[in-house]
mmCIF file of C-alpha atoms in Angstrom:
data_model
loop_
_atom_site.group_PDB
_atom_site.id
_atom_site.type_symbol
_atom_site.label_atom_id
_atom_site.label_comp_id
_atom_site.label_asym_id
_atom_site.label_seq_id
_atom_site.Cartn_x
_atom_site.Cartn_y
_atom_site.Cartn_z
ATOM 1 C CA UNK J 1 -85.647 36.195 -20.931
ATOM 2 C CA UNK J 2 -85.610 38.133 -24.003
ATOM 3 C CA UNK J 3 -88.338 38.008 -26.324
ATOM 4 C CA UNK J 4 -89.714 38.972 -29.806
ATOM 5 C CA UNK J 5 -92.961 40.594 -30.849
ATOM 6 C CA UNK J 6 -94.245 40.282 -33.920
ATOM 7 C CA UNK J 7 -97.211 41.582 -34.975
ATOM 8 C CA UNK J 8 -99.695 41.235 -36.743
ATOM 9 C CA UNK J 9 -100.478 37.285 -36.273
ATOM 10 C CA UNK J 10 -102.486 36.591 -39.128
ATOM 11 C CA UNK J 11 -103.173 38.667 -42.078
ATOM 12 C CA UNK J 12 -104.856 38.131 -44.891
ATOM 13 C CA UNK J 13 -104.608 40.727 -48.462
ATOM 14 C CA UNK J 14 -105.915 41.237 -51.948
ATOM 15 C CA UNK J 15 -104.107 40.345 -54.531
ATOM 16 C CA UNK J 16 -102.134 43.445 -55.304
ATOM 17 C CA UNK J 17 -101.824 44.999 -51.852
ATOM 18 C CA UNK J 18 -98.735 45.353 -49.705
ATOM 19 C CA UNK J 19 -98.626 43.753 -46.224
ATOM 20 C CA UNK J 20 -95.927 45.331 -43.655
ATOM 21 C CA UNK J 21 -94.892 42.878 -40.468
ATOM 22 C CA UNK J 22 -93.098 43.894 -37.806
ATOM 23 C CA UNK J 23 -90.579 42.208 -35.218
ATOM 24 C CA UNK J 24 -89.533 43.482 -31.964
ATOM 25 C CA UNK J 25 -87.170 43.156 -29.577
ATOM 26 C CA UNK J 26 -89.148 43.998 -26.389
ATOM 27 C CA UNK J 27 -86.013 43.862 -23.824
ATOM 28 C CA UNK J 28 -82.727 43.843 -25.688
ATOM 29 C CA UNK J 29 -81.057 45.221 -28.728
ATOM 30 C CA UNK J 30 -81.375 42.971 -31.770
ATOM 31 C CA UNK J 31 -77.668 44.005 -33.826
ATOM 32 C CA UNK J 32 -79.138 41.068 -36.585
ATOM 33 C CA UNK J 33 -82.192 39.703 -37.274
ATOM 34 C CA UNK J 34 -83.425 37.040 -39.673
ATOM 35 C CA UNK J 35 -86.462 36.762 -41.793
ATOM 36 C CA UNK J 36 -87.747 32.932 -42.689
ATOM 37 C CA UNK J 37 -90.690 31.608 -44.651
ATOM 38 C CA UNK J 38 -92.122 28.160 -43.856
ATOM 39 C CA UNK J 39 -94.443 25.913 -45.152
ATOM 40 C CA UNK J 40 -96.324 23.564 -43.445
ATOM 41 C CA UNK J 41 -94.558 20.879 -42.005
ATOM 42 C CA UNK J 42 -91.728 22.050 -43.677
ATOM 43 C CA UNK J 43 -87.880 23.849 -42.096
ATOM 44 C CA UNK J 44 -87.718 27.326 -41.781
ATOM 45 C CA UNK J 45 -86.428 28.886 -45.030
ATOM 46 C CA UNK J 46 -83.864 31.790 -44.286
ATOM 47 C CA UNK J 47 -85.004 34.908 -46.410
ATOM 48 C CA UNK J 48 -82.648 37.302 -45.494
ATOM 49 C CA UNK J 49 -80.184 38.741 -42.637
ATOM 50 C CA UNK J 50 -80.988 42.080 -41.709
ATOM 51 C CA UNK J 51 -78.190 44.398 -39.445
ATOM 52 C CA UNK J 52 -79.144 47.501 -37.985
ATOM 53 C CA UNK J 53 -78.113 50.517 -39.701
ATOM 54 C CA UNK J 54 -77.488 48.638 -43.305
ATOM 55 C CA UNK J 55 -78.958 46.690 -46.347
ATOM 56 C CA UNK J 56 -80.535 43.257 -46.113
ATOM 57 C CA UNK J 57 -78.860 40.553 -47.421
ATOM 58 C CA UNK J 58 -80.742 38.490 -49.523
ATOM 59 C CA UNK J 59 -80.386 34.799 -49.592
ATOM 60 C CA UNK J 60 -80.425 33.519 -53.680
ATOM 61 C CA UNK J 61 -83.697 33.328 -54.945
ATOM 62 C CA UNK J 62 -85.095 35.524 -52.799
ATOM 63 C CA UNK J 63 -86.908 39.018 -54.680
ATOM 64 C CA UNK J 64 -85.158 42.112 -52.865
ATOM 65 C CA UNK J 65 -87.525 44.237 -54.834
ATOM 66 C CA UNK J 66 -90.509 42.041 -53.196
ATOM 67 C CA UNK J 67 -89.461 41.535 -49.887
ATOM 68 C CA UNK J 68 -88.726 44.679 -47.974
ATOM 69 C CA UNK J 69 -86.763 44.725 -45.159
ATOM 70 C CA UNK J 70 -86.305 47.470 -43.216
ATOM 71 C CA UNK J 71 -83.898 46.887 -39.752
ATOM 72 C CA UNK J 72 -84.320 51.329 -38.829
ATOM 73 C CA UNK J 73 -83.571 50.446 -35.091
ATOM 74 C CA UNK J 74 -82.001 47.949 -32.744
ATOM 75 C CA UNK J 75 -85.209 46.901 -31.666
ATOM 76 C CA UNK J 76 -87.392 47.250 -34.695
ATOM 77 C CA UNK J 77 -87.409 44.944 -38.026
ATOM 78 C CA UNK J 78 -89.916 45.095 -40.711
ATOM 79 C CA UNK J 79 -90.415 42.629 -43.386
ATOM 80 C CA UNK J 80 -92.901 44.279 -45.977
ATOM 81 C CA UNK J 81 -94.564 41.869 -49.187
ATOM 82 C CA UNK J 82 -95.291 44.190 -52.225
ATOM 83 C CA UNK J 83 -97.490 43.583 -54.405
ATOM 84 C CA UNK J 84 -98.617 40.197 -52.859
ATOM 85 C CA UNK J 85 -99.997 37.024 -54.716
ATOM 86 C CA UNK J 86 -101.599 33.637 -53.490
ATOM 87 C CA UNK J 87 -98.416 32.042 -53.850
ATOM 88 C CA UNK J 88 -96.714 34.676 -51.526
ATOM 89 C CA UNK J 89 -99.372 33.144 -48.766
ATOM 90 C CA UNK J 90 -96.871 31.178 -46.050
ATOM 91 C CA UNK J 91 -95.575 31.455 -42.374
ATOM 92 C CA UNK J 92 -93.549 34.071 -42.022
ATOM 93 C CA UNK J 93 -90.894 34.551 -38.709
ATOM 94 C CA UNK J 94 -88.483 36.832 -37.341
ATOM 95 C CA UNK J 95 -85.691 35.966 -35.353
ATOM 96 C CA UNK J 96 -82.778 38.287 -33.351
ATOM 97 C CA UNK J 97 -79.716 38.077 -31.652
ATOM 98 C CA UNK J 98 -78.942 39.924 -28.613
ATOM 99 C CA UNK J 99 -75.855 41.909 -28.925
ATOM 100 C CA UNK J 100 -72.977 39.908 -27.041
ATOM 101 C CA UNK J 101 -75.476 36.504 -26.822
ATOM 102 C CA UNK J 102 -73.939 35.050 -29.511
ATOM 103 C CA UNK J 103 -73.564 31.754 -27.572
ATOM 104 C CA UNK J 104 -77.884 32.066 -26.115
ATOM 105 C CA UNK J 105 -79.438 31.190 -29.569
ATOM 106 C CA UNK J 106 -81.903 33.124 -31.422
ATOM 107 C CA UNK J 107 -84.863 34.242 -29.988
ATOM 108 C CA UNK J 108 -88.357 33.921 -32.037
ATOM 109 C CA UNK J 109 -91.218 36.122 -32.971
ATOM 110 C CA UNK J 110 -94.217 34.189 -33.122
ATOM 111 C CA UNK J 111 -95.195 34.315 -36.586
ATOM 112 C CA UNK J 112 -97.257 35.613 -38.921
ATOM 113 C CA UNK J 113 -99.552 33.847 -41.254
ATOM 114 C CA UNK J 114 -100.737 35.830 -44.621
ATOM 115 C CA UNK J 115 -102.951 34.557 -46.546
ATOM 116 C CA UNK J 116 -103.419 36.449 -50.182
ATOM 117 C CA UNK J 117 -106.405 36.132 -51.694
ATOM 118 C CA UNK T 1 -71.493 24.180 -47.724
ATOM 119 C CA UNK T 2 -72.816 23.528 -43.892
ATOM 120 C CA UNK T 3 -75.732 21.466 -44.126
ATOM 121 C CA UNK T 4 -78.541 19.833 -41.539
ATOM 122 C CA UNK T 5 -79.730 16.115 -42.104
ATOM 123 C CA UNK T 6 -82.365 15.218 -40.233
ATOM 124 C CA UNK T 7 -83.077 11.533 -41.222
ATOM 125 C CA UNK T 8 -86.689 10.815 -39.363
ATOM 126 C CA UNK T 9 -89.041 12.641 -40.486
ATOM 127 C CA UNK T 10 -92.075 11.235 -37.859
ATOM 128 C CA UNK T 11 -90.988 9.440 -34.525
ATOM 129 C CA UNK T 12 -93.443 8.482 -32.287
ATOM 130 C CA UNK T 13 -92.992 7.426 -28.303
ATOM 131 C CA UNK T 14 -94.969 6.437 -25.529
ATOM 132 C CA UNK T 15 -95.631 8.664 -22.766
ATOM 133 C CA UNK T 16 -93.735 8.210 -19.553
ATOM 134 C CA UNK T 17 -90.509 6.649 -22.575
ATOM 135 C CA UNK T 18 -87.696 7.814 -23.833
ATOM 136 C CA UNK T 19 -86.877 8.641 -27.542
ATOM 137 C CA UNK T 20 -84.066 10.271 -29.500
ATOM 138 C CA UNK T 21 -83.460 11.935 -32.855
ATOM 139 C CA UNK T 22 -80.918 11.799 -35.159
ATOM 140 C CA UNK T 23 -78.900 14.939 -36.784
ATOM 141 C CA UNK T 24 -75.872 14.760 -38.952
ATOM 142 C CA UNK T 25 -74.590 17.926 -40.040
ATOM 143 C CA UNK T 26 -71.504 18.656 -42.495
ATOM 144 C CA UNK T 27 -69.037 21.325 -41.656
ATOM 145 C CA UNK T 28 -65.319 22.377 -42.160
ATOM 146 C CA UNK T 29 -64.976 24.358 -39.222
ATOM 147 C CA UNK T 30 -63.633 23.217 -35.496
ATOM 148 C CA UNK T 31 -65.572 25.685 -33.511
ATOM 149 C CA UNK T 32 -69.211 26.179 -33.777
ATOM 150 C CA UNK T 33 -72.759 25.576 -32.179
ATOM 151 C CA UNK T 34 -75.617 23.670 -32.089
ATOM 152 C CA UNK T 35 -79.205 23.784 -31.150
ATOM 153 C CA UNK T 36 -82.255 21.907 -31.319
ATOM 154 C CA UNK T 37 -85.698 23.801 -31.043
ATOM 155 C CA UNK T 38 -88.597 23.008 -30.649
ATOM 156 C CA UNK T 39 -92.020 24.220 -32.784
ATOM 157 C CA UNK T 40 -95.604 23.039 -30.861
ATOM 158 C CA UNK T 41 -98.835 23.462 -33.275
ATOM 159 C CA UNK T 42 -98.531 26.992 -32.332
ATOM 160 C CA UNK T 43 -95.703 27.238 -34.237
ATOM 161 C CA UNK T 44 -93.677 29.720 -31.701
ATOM 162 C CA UNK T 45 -89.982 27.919 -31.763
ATOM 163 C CA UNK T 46 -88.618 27.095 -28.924
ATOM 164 C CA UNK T 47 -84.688 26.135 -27.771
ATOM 165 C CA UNK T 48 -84.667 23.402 -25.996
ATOM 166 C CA UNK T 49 -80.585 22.561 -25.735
ATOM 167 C CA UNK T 50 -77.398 24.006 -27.146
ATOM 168 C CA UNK T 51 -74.023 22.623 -27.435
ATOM 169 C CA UNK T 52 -70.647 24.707 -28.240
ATOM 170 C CA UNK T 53 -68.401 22.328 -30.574
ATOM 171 C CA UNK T 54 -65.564 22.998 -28.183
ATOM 172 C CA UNK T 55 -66.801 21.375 -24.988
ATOM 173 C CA UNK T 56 -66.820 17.682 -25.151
ATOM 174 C CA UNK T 57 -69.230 17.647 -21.826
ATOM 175 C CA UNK T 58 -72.885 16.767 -23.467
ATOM 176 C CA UNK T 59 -75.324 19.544 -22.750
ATOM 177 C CA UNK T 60 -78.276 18.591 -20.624
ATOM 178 C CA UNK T 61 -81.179 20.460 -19.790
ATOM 179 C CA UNK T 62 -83.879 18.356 -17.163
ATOM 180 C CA UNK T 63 -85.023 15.761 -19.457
ATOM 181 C CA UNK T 64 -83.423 16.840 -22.270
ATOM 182 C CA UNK T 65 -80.002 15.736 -23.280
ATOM 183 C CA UNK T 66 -77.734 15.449 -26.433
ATOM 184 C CA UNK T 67 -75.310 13.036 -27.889
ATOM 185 C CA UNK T 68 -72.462 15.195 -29.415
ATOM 186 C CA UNK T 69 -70.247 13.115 -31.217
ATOM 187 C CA UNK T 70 -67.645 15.436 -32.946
ATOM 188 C CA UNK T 71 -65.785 13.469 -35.237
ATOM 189 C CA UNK T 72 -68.970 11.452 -36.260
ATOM 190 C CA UNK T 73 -70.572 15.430 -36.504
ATOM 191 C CA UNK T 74 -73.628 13.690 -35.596
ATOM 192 C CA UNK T 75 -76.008 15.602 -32.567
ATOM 193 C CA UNK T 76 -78.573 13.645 -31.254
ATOM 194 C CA UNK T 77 -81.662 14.381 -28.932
ATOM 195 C CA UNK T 78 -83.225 12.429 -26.247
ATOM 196 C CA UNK T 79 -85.908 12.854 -24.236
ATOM 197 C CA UNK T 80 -86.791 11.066 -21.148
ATOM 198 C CA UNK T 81 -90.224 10.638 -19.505
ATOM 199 C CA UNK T 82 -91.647 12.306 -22.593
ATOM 200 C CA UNK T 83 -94.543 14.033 -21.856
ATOM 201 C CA UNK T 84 -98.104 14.958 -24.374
ATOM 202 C CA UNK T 85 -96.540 18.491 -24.098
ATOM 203 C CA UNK T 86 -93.826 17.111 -26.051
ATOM 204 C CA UNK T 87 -95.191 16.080 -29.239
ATOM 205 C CA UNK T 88 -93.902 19.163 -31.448
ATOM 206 C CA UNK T 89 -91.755 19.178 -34.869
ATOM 207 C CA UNK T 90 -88.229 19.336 -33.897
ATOM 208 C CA UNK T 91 -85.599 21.166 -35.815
ATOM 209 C CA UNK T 92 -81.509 20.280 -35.506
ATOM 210 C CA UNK T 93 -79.768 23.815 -35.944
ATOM 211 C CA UNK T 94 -76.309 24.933 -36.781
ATOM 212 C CA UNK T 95 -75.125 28.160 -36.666
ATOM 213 C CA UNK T 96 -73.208 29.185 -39.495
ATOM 214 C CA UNK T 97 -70.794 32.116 -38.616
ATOM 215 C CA UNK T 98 -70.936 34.879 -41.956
ATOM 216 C CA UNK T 99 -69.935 37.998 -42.623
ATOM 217 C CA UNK T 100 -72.857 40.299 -42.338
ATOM 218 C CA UNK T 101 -74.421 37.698 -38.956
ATOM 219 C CA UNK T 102 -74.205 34.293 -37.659
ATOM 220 C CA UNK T 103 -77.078 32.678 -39.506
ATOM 221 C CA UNK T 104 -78.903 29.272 -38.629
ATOM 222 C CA UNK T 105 -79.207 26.385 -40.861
ATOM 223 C CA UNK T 106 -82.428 24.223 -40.003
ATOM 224 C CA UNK T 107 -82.405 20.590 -40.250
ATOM 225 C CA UNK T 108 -85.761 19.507 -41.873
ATOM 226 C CA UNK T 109 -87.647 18.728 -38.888
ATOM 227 C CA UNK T 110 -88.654 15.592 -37.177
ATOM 228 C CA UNK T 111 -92.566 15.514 -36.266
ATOM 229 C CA UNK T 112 -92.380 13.810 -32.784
ATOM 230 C CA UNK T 113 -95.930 12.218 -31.354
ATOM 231 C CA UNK T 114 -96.616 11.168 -27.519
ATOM 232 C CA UNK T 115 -99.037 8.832 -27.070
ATOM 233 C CA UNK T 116 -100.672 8.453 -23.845
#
């Protein structure tokens, strides 16, 4: 089945410092993938689409100039936090969509937890 | 706008029982999916079922089965013989078809217990 690696699994940053996480498709091509944030015990919060090849697109009240994404491949997305603060600290997952699986779902990376101290 | 309504937000069953969970969505459109998922305490989500708006046949998957009512846009999920492996949250999902990608919108969970 296809499946998403995302790496790292936990992190945790100074106040300050940039954190980089990445999501993989490991056997299929990702055309789109999607960036949430989620709190505990809380929905998934979309962040933004990403599409190979092009700009993000941001959902409203999301920073562009804070969250970085960066879809360079169709297998590689990276979601990068400048300049993090405590209150940047959440769950953060990927999702992708196989090219011509529209009807299979999403498939999930496993999440990364940052904490910012 | 498209949204998820998930009305219970902890549901708790006996092992070996069955239990179901409510989702309502609100759309305009006549042809879409849906999809429940699963997320255990490790947080990885899972799909358990999905239905396509256009079949009226109500997706099943081992113990897993929905009640798709179309005109009522409500998508329910029950699960039979629950097991301790499936106490998880549960999200309703429906995917909303955009321009730049076919993005989900999450119900807001239902924490589901098993006791044994």
């Amino acid at each position: 089945g296809a499946v998403v690696s995302q790496h790292p699994s936990r992190v945790i940053c100074k106040s300050g410092t940039s954190v980089k996480i990445e999501c993989r498709s490991l056997d299929f091509q990702a055309t789109t993938m999607f960036w949430y944030r989620q709190f505990p015990k809380q929905s998934l919060m979309l962040m933004a689409t990403s599409n190979e090849g092009s700009k993000a697109t941001y959902e409203q009240g999301v920073e562009k100039d804070k969250f970085l994404i960066n879809h360079a491949s169709l297998t590689l997305s990276t979601l990068t936090v400048t300049s993090a603060h405590p209150e940047d600290s959440s769950f953060y997952i990927c999702s992708a969509r196989a090219i011509g699986r529209q009807a299979q779902g999403y498939t999930f990376g496993s999440g990364t937890r940052l904490t910012v101290v | 706008a498209q949204t998820v309504t998930q009305s219970q937000p902890e549901m708790s069953v006996q092992e070996a029982e069955t239990v179901t969970l409510s989702c309502t969505y609100d759309t305009s459109e006549s042809d879409y999916y849906l999809f429940w998922y699963k997320q255990p305490p490790s947080r990885q989500m899972i799909l358990v079922i999905r239905q396509e708006a256009y079949k009226q046949q109500n997706a099943t998957e081992n113990r897993f089965s929905v009640n798709f009512q179309k005109a009522a846009k409500s998508f329910s999920l029950k699960i039979s013989d629950s097991q301790l492996g499936d106490a998880a949250m549960y999200f309703c999902a429906y995917r909303l078809d955009m321009e730049y990608g076919n993005k989900l919108v999450f119900g807001a969970g239902t924490i589901l217990r098993v006791k044994s």
